[in-house]
Amino acid sequence: LAGAARSVRTVRATDLHRPVRVRAEATPLGVVPGDGDRGSLVGVLPPLGRLDAAALRALADAAARHGATDLRVTPGRGVLVAGLGSAASASSLLAELAGLGFVVAPEDPAAGLVAGAGRPGCPASHADTQGDARRLAAALLAGPTTSP
């Protein structure tokens, strides 16, 4: 504990409003095969980088149904579901989480999108950033359009 005091950093209110750089590659997405006694992992990102209580509950319930033993939040705002006994369990969980709106593949355009609360969740916001980000992800997924 003697060195702990040196590692403590004071957080100022202004620090909370700095942009956060998020790298999707910080969280492996999809099924990550285990080695030896460790079972497979499943890596996912919550939609738009926001994991609310309802999404966390749905994630935890799905993970438990598939036999997972652990949930780990990653620095890249992702979640690793650990302790899945088989690749089949991991694949089944991955499909269920995709159906719940989680990002499950690195090629998904939403893997790199993070949006703040926006209107009406943030009193300083002038835009529906969540809705804008969802529309952007859908447009990126649809691919380029041709102009007349």
Tab-separated table of N, CA and C in Angstrom:
chain	number	residue	atom	x	y	z
A	1	LEU	N	0.809	-1.213	0.000
A	1	LEU	CA	0.000	0.000	0.000
A	1	LEU	C	0.844	1.265	0.000
A	2	ALA	N	2.105	1.146	0.319
A	2	ALA	CA	2.955	2.329	0.370
A	2	ALA	C	3.022	3.023	-0.982
A	3	GLY	N	3.080	2.256	-2.076
A	3	GLY	CA	3.153	2.848	-3.411
A	3	GLY	C	1.810	3.279	-3.951
A	4	ALA	N	0.726	2.893	-3.286
A	4	ALA	CA	-0.608	3.193	-3.795
A	4	ALA	C	-0.876	4.686	-3.842
A	5	ALA	N	-0.373	5.433	-2.871
A	5	ALA	CA	-0.630	6.868	-2.832
A	5	ALA	C	-0.066	7.558	-4.066
A	6	ARG	N	1.065	7.073	-4.584
A	6	ARG	CA	1.654	7.682	-5.766
A	6	ARG	C	0.835	7.404	-7.023
A	7	SER	N	0.066	6.327	-7.041
A	7	SER	CA	-0.686	5.977	-8.240
A	7	SER	C	-2.067	6.627	-8.289
A	8	VAL	N	-2.475	7.280	-7.228
A	8	VAL	CA	-3.776	7.939	-7.193
A	8	VAL	C	-3.701	9.221	-8.001
A	9	ARG	N	-4.655	9.436	-8.875
A	9	ARG	CA	-4.708	10.622	-9.722
A	9	ARG	C	-5.968	11.398	-9.401
A	10	THR	N	-5.823	12.684	-9.225
A	10	THR	CA	-6.979	13.527	-8.971
A	10	THR	C	-7.714	13.753	-10.282
A	11	VAL	N	-9.012	13.547	-10.269
A	11	VAL	CA	-9.846	13.770	-11.451
A	11	VAL	C	-10.605	15.068	-11.248
A	12	ARG	N	-10.444	15.972	-12.204
A	12	ARG	CA	-11.155	17.249	-12.150
A	12	ARG	C	-12.440	17.140	-12.960
A	13	ALA	N	-13.383	17.966	-12.648
A	13	ALA	CA	-14.659	17.948	-13.373
A	13	ALA	C	-14.440	18.160	-14.868
A	14	THR	N	-13.455	18.972	-15.232
A	14	THR	CA	-13.203	19.217	-16.657
A	14	THR	C	-12.705	17.963	-17.360
A	15	ASP	N	-12.082	17.026	-16.624
A	15	ASP	CA	-11.611	15.776	-17.223
A	15	ASP	C	-12.771	14.940	-17.744
A	16	LEU	N	-13.918	15.067	-17.131
A	16	LEU	CA	-15.054	14.230	-17.490
A	16	LEU	C	-15.645	14.601	-18.840
A	17	HIS	N	-15.280	15.761	-19.370
A	17	HIS	CA	-15.846	16.216	-20.639
A	17	HIS	C	-14.859	16.087	-21.793
A	18	ARG	N	-13.712	15.483	-21.543
A	18	ARG	CA	-12.747	15.271	-22.616
A	18	ARG	C	-13.220	14.124	-23.498
A	19	PRO	N	-12.944	14.211	-24.801
A	19	PRO	CA	-13.325	13.102	-25.673
A	19	PRO	C	-12.548	11.840	-25.294
A	20	VAL	N	-13.192	10.721	-25.446
A	20	VAL	CA	-12.568	9.437	-25.144
A	20	VAL	C	-12.262	8.756	-26.460
A	21	ARG	N	-11.016	8.372	-26.657
A	21	ARG	CA	-10.656	7.630	-27.859
A	21	ARG	C	-10.930	6.165	-27.615
A	22	VAL	N	-11.731	5.586	-28.473
A	22	VAL	CA	-12.094	4.187	-28.321
A	22	VAL	C	-11.599	3.435	-29.548
A	23	ARG	N	-10.924	2.344	-29.310
A	23	ARG	CA	-10.450	1.505	-30.401
A	23	ARG	C	-11.195	0.184	-30.328
A	24	ALA	N	-11.924	-0.120	-31.377
A	24	ALA	CA	-12.673	-1.371	-31.387
A	24	ALA	C	-11.727	-2.561	-31.294
A	25	GLU	N	-10.495	-2.405	-31.826
A	25	GLU	CA	-9.579	-3.532	-31.809
A	25	GLU	C	-9.108	-3.869	-30.395
A	26	ALA	N	-9.390	-3.013	-29.434
A	26	ALA	CA	-9.024	-3.305	-28.052
A	26	ALA	C	-9.852	-4.463	-27.496
A	27	THR	N	-10.955	-4.752	-28.103
A	27	THR	CA	-11.804	-5.874	-27.689
A	27	THR	C	-11.895	-6.848	-28.857
A	28	PRO	N	-11.409	-8.075	-28.673
A	28	PRO	CA	-11.585	-9.048	-29.760
A	28	PRO	C	-13.067	-9.361	-29.917
A	29	LEU	N	-13.564	-9.271	-31.125
A	29	LEU	CA	-14.987	-9.501	-31.370
A	29	LEU	C	-15.206	-10.883	-31.965
A	30	GLY	N	-16.293	-11.513	-31.551
A	30	GLY	CA	-16.625	-12.834	-32.042
A	30	GLY	C	-16.182	-13.909	-31.062
A	31	VAL	N	-16.046	-15.119	-31.563
A	31	VAL	CA	-15.627	-16.249	-30.734
A	31	VAL	C	-14.108	-16.305	-30.711
A	32	VAL	N	-13.552	-16.331	-29.504
A	32	VAL	CA	-12.111	-16.456	-29.313
A	32	VAL	C	-11.878	-17.835	-28.707
A	33	PRO	N	-11.258	-18.762	-29.467
A	33	PRO	CA	-11.072	-20.115	-28.948
A	33	PRO	C	-10.200	-20.121	-27.696
A	34	GLY	N	-10.556	-20.975	-26.752
A	34	GLY	CA	-9.772	-21.121	-25.539
A	34	GLY	C	-8.605	-22.061	-25.767
A	35	ASP	N	-7.710	-22.086	-24.788
A	35	ASP	CA	-6.599	-23.019	-24.880
A	35	ASP	C	-6.529	-23.836	-23.590
A	36	GLY	N	-6.259	-25.092	-23.722
A	36	GLY	CA	-6.147	-25.952	-22.548
A	36	GLY	C	-7.454	-26.061	-21.796
A	37	ASP	N	-7.402	-25.799	-20.491
A	37	ASP	CA	-8.580	-25.925	-19.630
A	37	ASP	C	-9.538	-24.746	-19.756
A	38	ARG	N	-9.058	-23.670	-20.355
A	38	ARG	CA	-9.923	-22.493	-20.457
A	38	ARG	C	-10.860	-22.642	-21.642
A	39	GLY	N	-12.121	-22.349	-21.396
A	39	GLY	CA	-13.109	-22.443	-22.463
A	39	GLY	C	-13.014	-21.265	-23.409
A	40	SER	N	-13.887	-21.228	-24.365
A	40	SER	CA	-13.926	-20.151	-25.345
A	40	SER	C	-14.401	-18.852	-24.710
A	41	LEU	N	-14.021	-17.760	-25.340
A	41	LEU	CA	-14.494	-16.425	-24.975
A	41	LEU	C	-15.378	-15.915	-26.101
A	42	VAL	N	-16.273	-15.004	-25.760
A	42	VAL	CA	-17.037	-14.273	-26.760
A	42	VAL	C	-16.813	-12.791	-26.482
A	43	GLY	N	-16.391	-12.065	-27.513
A	43	GLY	CA	-16.179	-10.630	-27.386
A	43	GLY	C	-17.247	-9.864	-28.131
A	44	VAL	N	-17.851	-8.877	-27.466
A	44	VAL	CA	-18.902	-8.056	-28.078
A	44	VAL	C	-18.721	-6.603	-27.655
A	45	LEU	N	-19.329	-5.720	-28.415
A	45	LEU	CA	-19.409	-4.304	-28.057
A	45	LEU	C	-20.878	-3.947	-27.886
A	46	PRO	N	-21.206	-3.171	-26.859
A	46	PRO	CA	-22.589	-2.722	-26.741
A	46	PRO	C	-22.889	-1.703	-27.844
A	47	PRO	N	-24.142	-1.597	-28.233
A	47	PRO	CA	-24.496	-0.640	-29.285
A	47	PRO	C	-24.058	0.771	-28.923
A	48	LEU	N	-23.299	1.392	-29.818
A	48	LEU	CA	-22.818	2.767	-29.677
A	48	LEU	C	-21.965	2.978	-28.427
A	49	GLY	N	-21.381	1.905	-27.926
A	49	GLY	CA	-20.480	2.021	-26.787
A	49	GLY	C	-21.155	2.261	-25.457
A	50	ARG	N	-22.470	2.117	-25.406
A	50	ARG	CA	-23.209	2.405	-24.172
A	50	ARG	C	-23.875	1.130	-23.660
A	51	LEU	N	-23.518	0.759	-22.430
A	51	LEU	CA	-24.067	-0.441	-21.818
A	51	LEU	C	-24.959	-0.016	-20.658
A	52	ASP	N	-26.260	0.101	-20.933
A	52	ASP	CA	-27.187	0.491	-19.868
A	52	ASP	C	-27.593	-0.737	-19.062
A	53	ALA	N	-28.358	-0.531	-18.011
A	53	ALA	CA	-28.730	-1.622	-17.104
A	53	ALA	C	-29.511	-2.720	-17.823
A	54	ALA	N	-30.411	-2.353	-18.709
A	54	ALA	CA	-31.216	-3.354	-19.413
A	54	ALA	C	-30.338	-4.207	-20.331
A	55	ALA	N	-29.411	-3.566	-21.045
A	55	ALA	CA	-28.522	-4.320	-21.936
A	55	ALA	C	-27.582	-5.215	-21.133
A	56	LEU	N	-27.089	-4.711	-20.001
A	56	LEU	CA	-26.215	-5.528	-19.154
A	56	LEU	C	-26.965	-6.729	-18.596
A	57	ARG	N	-28.205	-6.524	-18.193
A	57	ARG	CA	-29.018	-7.633	-17.681
A	57	ARG	C	-29.266	-8.671	-18.775
A	58	ALA	N	-29.590	-8.214	-19.979
A	58	ALA	CA	-29.823	-9.143	-21.091
A	58	ALA	C	-28.544	-9.908	-21.424
A	59	LEU	N	-27.408	-9.219	-21.407
A	59	LEU	CA	-26.133	-9.862	-21.668
A	59	LEU	C	-25.825	-10.909	-20.604
A	60	ALA	N	-25.984	-10.545	-19.342
A	60	ALA	CA	-25.706	-11.470	-18.243
A	60	ALA	C	-26.638	-12.682	-18.283
A	61	ASP	N	-27.913	-12.450	-18.557
A	61	ASP	CA	-28.867	-13.566	-18.630
A	61	ASP	C	-28.520	-14.525	-19.766
A	62	ALA	N	-28.196	-13.960	-20.937
A	62	ALA	CA	-27.831	-14.800	-22.080
A	62	ALA	C	-26.553	-15.577	-21.778
A	63	ALA	N	-25.577	-14.914	-21.194
A	63	ALA	CA	-24.313	-15.581	-20.858
A	63	ALA	C	-24.551	-16.732	-19.882
A	64	ALA	N	-25.386	-16.510	-18.882
A	64	ALA	CA	-25.674	-17.557	-17.894
A	64	ALA	C	-26.375	-18.748	-18.548
A	65	ARG	N	-27.309	-18.473	-19.458
A	65	ARG	CA	-28.003	-19.569	-20.148
A	65	ARG	C	-27.047	-20.443	-20.949
A	66	HIS	N	-25.954	-19.849	-21.407
A	66	HIS	CA	-24.990	-20.589	-22.225
A	66	HIS	C	-23.821	-21.120	-21.398
A	67	GLY	N	-23.909	-21.005	-20.071
A	67	GLY	CA	-22.906	-21.598	-19.193
A	67	GLY	C	-21.678	-20.755	-18.915
A	68	ALA	N	-21.711	-19.474	-19.227
A	68	ALA	CA	-20.553	-18.617	-18.978
A	68	ALA	C	-20.300	-18.469	-17.484
A	69	THR	N	-19.040	-18.260	-17.154
A	69	THR	CA	-18.673	-18.115	-15.746
A	69	THR	C	-18.258	-16.704	-15.379
A	70	ASP	N	-18.036	-15.831	-16.373
A	70	ASP	CA	-17.459	-14.525	-16.071
A	70	ASP	C	-17.784	-13.527	-17.177
A	71	LEU	N	-18.007	-12.275	-16.794
A	71	LEU	CA	-18.117	-11.158	-17.729
A	71	LEU	C	-16.990	-10.191	-17.413
A	72	ARG	N	-16.270	-9.754	-18.443
A	72	ARG	CA	-15.152	-8.826	-18.242
A	72	ARG	C	-15.334	-7.619	-19.146
A	73	VAL	N	-15.334	-6.435	-18.560
A	73	VAL	CA	-15.439	-5.199	-19.333
A	73	VAL	C	-14.026	-4.825	-19.767
A	74	THR	N	-13.875	-4.477	-21.041
A	74	THR	CA	-12.553	-4.167	-21.588
A	74	THR	C	-12.333	-2.659	-21.662
A	75	PRO	N	-11.075	-2.224	-21.790
A	75	PRO	CA	-10.800	-0.784	-21.928
A	75	PRO	C	-11.445	-0.169	-23.162
A	76	GLY	N	-11.721	-0.979	-24.192
A	76	GLY	CA	-12.348	-0.479	-25.416
A	76	GLY	C	-13.858	-0.463	-25.360
A	77	ARG	N	-14.420	-0.459	-24.152
A	77	ARG	CA	-15.871	-0.438	-23.931
A	77	ARG	C	-16.572	-1.707	-24.388
A	78	GLY	N	-15.852	-2.776	-24.494
A	78	GLY	CA	-16.436	-4.045	-24.884
A	78	GLY	C	-16.632	-4.939	-23.682
A	79	VAL	N	-17.155	-6.111	-23.952
A	79	VAL	CA	-17.360	-7.117	-22.911
A	79	VAL	C	-16.864	-8.450	-23.444
A	80	LEU	N	-16.076	-9.141	-22.623
A	80	LEU	CA	-15.674	-10.503	-22.924
A	80	LEU	C	-16.481	-11.417	-22.024
A	81	VAL	N	-17.125	-12.397	-22.624
A	81	VAL	CA	-17.868	-13.410	-21.882
A	81	VAL	C	-16.950	-14.624	-21.813
A	82	ALA	N	-16.580	-15.010	-20.596
A	82	ALA	CA	-15.576	-16.057	-20.412
A	82	ALA	C	-16.189	-17.327	-19.827
A	83	GLY	N	-15.432	-18.408	-19.964
A	83	GLY	CA	-15.796	-19.665	-19.342
A	83	GLY	C	-16.834	-20.473	-20.087
A	84	LEU	N	-16.982	-20.214	-21.377
A	84	LEU	CA	-17.929	-21.002	-22.172
A	84	LEU	C	-17.278	-22.345	-22.480
A	85	GLY	N	-17.983	-23.404	-22.189
A	85	GLY	CA	-17.399	-24.732	-22.279
A	85	GLY	C	-17.064	-25.214	-23.668
A	86	SER	N	-17.798	-24.795	-24.662
A	86	SER	CA	-17.562	-25.333	-26.004
A	86	SER	C	-17.703	-24.230	-27.044
A	87	ALA	N	-17.130	-24.502	-28.201
A	87	ALA	CA	-17.256	-23.561	-29.317
A	87	ALA	C	-18.715	-23.431	-29.741
A	88	ALA	N	-19.478	-24.516	-29.614
A	88	ALA	CA	-20.901	-24.472	-29.975
A	88	ALA	C	-21.657	-23.520	-29.044
A	89	SER	N	-21.362	-23.582	-27.740
A	89	SER	CA	-21.995	-22.657	-26.785
A	89	SER	C	-21.623	-21.220	-27.111
A	90	ALA	N	-20.350	-21.004	-27.441
A	90	ALA	CA	-19.886	-19.658	-27.765
A	90	ALA	C	-20.574	-19.132	-29.017
A	91	SER	N	-20.672	-19.957	-30.047
A	91	SER	CA	-21.320	-19.533	-31.297
A	91	SER	C	-22.798	-19.240	-31.082
A	92	SER	N	-23.454	-20.061	-30.289
A	92	SER	CA	-24.867	-19.859	-29.996
A	92	SER	C	-25.080	-18.561	-29.217
A	93	LEU	N	-24.211	-18.312	-28.238
A	93	LEU	CA	-24.305	-17.060	-27.472
A	93	LEU	C	-24.059	-15.864	-28.375
A	94	LEU	N	-23.065	-15.963	-29.241
A	94	LEU	CA	-22.746	-14.862	-30.147
A	94	LEU	C	-23.961	-14.509	-31.008
A	95	ALA	N	-24.646	-15.518	-31.533
A	95	ALA	CA	-25.838	-15.272	-32.353
A	95	ALA	C	-26.937	-14.605	-31.531
A	96	GLU	N	-27.109	-15.051	-30.293
A	96	GLU	CA	-28.137	-14.438	-29.437
A	96	GLU	C	-27.801	-12.979	-29.135
A	97	LEU	N	-26.529	-12.696	-28.849
A	97	LEU	CA	-26.133	-11.318	-28.539
A	97	LEU	C	-26.245	-10.410	-29.762
A	98	ALA	N	-25.977	-10.946	-30.942
A	98	ALA	CA	-26.173	-10.167	-32.172
A	98	ALA	C	-27.647	-9.797	-32.310
A	99	GLY	N	-28.531	-10.735	-31.995
A	99	GLY	CA	-29.969	-10.468	-32.046
A	99	GLY	C	-30.419	-9.421	-31.034
A	100	LEU	N	-29.638	-9.266	-29.958
A	100	LEU	CA	-29.954	-8.250	-28.945
A	100	LEU	C	-29.365	-6.882	-29.297
A	101	GLY	N	-28.650	-6.801	-30.422
A	101	GLY	CA	-28.112	-5.521	-30.870
A	101	GLY	C	-26.649	-5.286	-30.554
A	102	PHE	N	-25.972	-6.271	-29.961
A	102	PHE	CA	-24.551	-6.112	-29.684
A	102	PHE	C	-23.757	-6.250	-30.975
A	103	VAL	N	-22.640	-5.555	-31.064
A	103	VAL	CA	-21.740	-5.661	-32.205
A	103	VAL	C	-20.877	-6.896	-31.971
A	104	VAL	N	-20.872	-7.813	-32.941
A	104	VAL	CA	-20.196	-9.098	-32.738
A	104	VAL	C	-19.084	-9.370	-33.740
A	105	ALA	N	-18.880	-8.476	-34.706
A	105	ALA	CA	-17.867	-8.708	-35.736
A	105	ALA	C	-17.107	-7.415	-36.018
A	106	PRO	N	-15.794	-7.510	-36.198
A	106	PRO	CA	-15.003	-6.298	-36.438
A	106	PRO	C	-15.351	-5.586	-37.739
A	107	GLU	N	-15.903	-6.309	-38.714
A	107	GLU	CA	-16.254	-5.657	-39.981
A	107	GLU	C	-17.576	-4.890	-39.908
A	108	ASP	N	-18.299	-5.010	-38.826
A	108	ASP	CA	-19.541	-4.252	-38.641
A	108	ASP	C	-19.178	-2.775	-38.495
A	109	PRO	N	-19.754	-1.893	-39.319
A	109	PRO	CA	-19.429	-0.469	-39.213
A	109	PRO	C	-19.691	0.105	-37.820
A	110	ALA	N	-20.605	-0.480	-37.092
A	110	ALA	CA	-20.906	0.017	-35.743
A	110	ALA	C	-19.791	-0.290	-34.750
A	111	ALA	N	-18.816	-1.129	-35.143
A	111	ALA	CA	-17.715	-1.472	-34.237
A	111	ALA	C	-16.892	-0.250	-33.869
A	112	GLY	N	-16.842	0.729	-34.720
A	112	GLY	CA	-16.058	1.929	-34.436
A	112	GLY	C	-16.878	3.120	-33.999
A	113	LEU	N	-18.176	2.943	-33.821
A	113	LEU	CA	-19.038	4.072	-33.470
A	113	LEU	C	-19.311	4.124	-31.971
A	114	VAL	N	-19.137	5.305	-31.421
A	114	VAL	CA	-19.504	5.573	-30.035
A	114	VAL	C	-20.242	6.894	-30.060
A	115	ALA	N	-21.346	6.978	-29.347
A	115	ALA	CA	-22.117	8.218	-29.326
A	115	ALA	C	-22.461	8.581	-27.892
A	116	GLY	N	-22.397	9.855	-27.612
A	116	GLY	CA	-22.802	10.342	-26.297
A	116	GLY	C	-24.311	10.219	-26.129
A	117	ALA	N	-24.776	10.627	-24.975
A	117	ALA	CA	-26.208	10.498	-24.671
A	117	ALA	C	-27.072	11.293	-25.637
A	118	GLY	N	-26.612	12.475	-26.009
A	118	GLY	CA	-27.391	13.304	-26.926
A	118	GLY	C	-28.707	13.752	-26.316
A	119	ARG	N	-29.517	14.381	-27.169
A	119	ARG	CA	-30.813	14.844	-26.720
A	119	ARG	C	-31.757	13.669	-26.613
A	120	PRO	N	-32.569	13.482	-25.652
A	120	PRO	CA	-32.849	14.341	-24.506
A	120	PRO	C	-32.009	13.996	-23.271
A	121	GLY	N	-31.102	13.013	-23.363
A	121	GLY	CA	-30.356	12.576	-22.188
A	121	GLY	C	-29.321	13.552	-21.677
A	122	CYS	N	-28.856	14.459	-22.514
A	122	CYS	CA	-27.829	15.416	-22.114
A	122	CYS	C	-28.363	16.829	-22.283
A	123	PRO	N	-28.427	17.606	-21.207
A	123	PRO	CA	-28.987	18.951	-21.308
A	123	PRO	C	-28.178	19.889	-22.213
A	124	ALA	N	-26.905	19.590	-22.449
A	124	ALA	CA	-26.082	20.448	-23.296
A	124	ALA	C	-26.174	20.078	-24.772
A	125	SER	N	-26.840	18.983	-25.074
A	125	SER	CA	-26.883	18.512	-26.453
A	125	SER	C	-27.944	19.231	-27.269
A	126	HIS	N	-27.610	19.434	-28.534
A	126	HIS	CA	-28.563	20.033	-29.472
A	126	HIS	C	-28.997	19.031	-30.538
A	127	ALA	N	-28.540	17.776	-30.395
A	127	ALA	CA	-28.848	16.775	-31.426
A	127	ALA	C	-29.118	15.421	-30.794
A	128	ASP	N	-29.815	14.611	-31.547
A	128	ASP	CA	-30.067	13.227	-31.150
A	128	ASP	C	-28.874	12.398	-31.632
A	129	THR	N	-27.779	12.420	-30.872
A	129	THR	CA	-26.557	11.746	-31.314
A	129	THR	C	-26.733	10.242	-31.415
A	130	GLN	N	-27.536	9.648	-30.545
A	130	GLN	CA	-27.779	8.208	-30.613
A	130	GLN	C	-28.486	7.849	-31.922
A	131	GLY	N	-29.525	8.589	-32.257
A	131	GLY	CA	-30.248	8.344	-33.505
A	131	GLY	C	-29.370	8.591	-34.721
A	132	ASP	N	-28.576	9.675	-34.688
A	132	ASP	CA	-27.672	9.969	-35.798
A	132	ASP	C	-26.663	8.840	-35.991
A	133	ALA	N	-26.113	8.337	-34.891
A	133	ALA	CA	-25.121	7.259	-34.980
A	133	ALA	C	-25.757	5.967	-35.517
A	134	ARG	N	-26.987	5.670	-35.094
A	134	ARG	CA	-27.666	4.476	-35.617
A	134	ARG	C	-27.905	4.603	-37.123
A	135	ARG	N	-28.316	5.800	-37.567
A	135	ARG	CA	-28.529	6.013	-39.006
A	135	ARG	C	-27.207	5.920	-39.778
A	136	LEU	N	-26.135	6.444	-39.207
A	136	LEU	CA	-24.824	6.362	-39.848
A	136	LEU	C	-24.386	4.908	-39.975
A	137	ALA	N	-24.547	4.128	-38.917
A	137	ALA	CA	-24.173	2.709	-38.963
A	137	ALA	C	-24.976	1.979	-40.034
A	138	ALA	N	-26.262	2.259	-40.124
A	138	ALA	CA	-27.103	1.605	-41.137
A	138	ALA	C	-26.659	1.998	-42.542
A	139	ALA	N	-26.322	3.264	-42.730
A	139	ALA	CA	-25.871	3.728	-44.044
A	139	ALA	C	-24.533	3.091	-44.414
A	140	LEU	N	-23.629	2.992	-43.457
A	140	LEU	CA	-22.335	2.361	-43.726
A	140	LEU	C	-22.501	0.880	-44.045
A	141	LEU	N	-23.414	0.231	-43.341
A	141	LEU	CA	-23.657	-1.187	-43.577
A	141	LEU	C	-24.280	-1.414	-44.950
A	142	ALA	N	-25.132	-0.494	-45.379
A	142	ALA	CA	-25.790	-0.620	-46.685
A	142	ALA	C	-24.803	-0.425	-47.837
A	143	GLY	N	-23.700	0.275	-47.575
A	143	GLY	CA	-22.691	0.478	-48.613
A	143	GLY	C	-22.954	1.731	-49.413
A	144	PRO	N	-22.070	1.989	-50.352
A	144	PRO	CA	-22.190	3.225	-51.148
A	144	PRO	C	-23.436	3.210	-52.037
A	145	THR	N	-23.965	4.382	-52.233
A	145	THR	CA	-25.096	4.534	-53.141
A	145	THR	C	-24.606	5.231	-54.408
A	146	THR	N	-25.286	4.989	-55.479
A	146	THR	CA	-24.911	5.640	-56.737
A	146	THR	C	-25.738	6.889	-56.906
A	147	SER	N	-25.122	7.916	-57.414
A	147	SER	CA	-25.871	9.153	-57.683
A	147	SER	C	-26.219	9.244	-59.154
A	148	PRO	N	-27.322	9.919	-59.425
A	148	PRO	CA	-27.779	10.010	-60.837
A	148	PRO	C	-26.842	10.809	-61.701
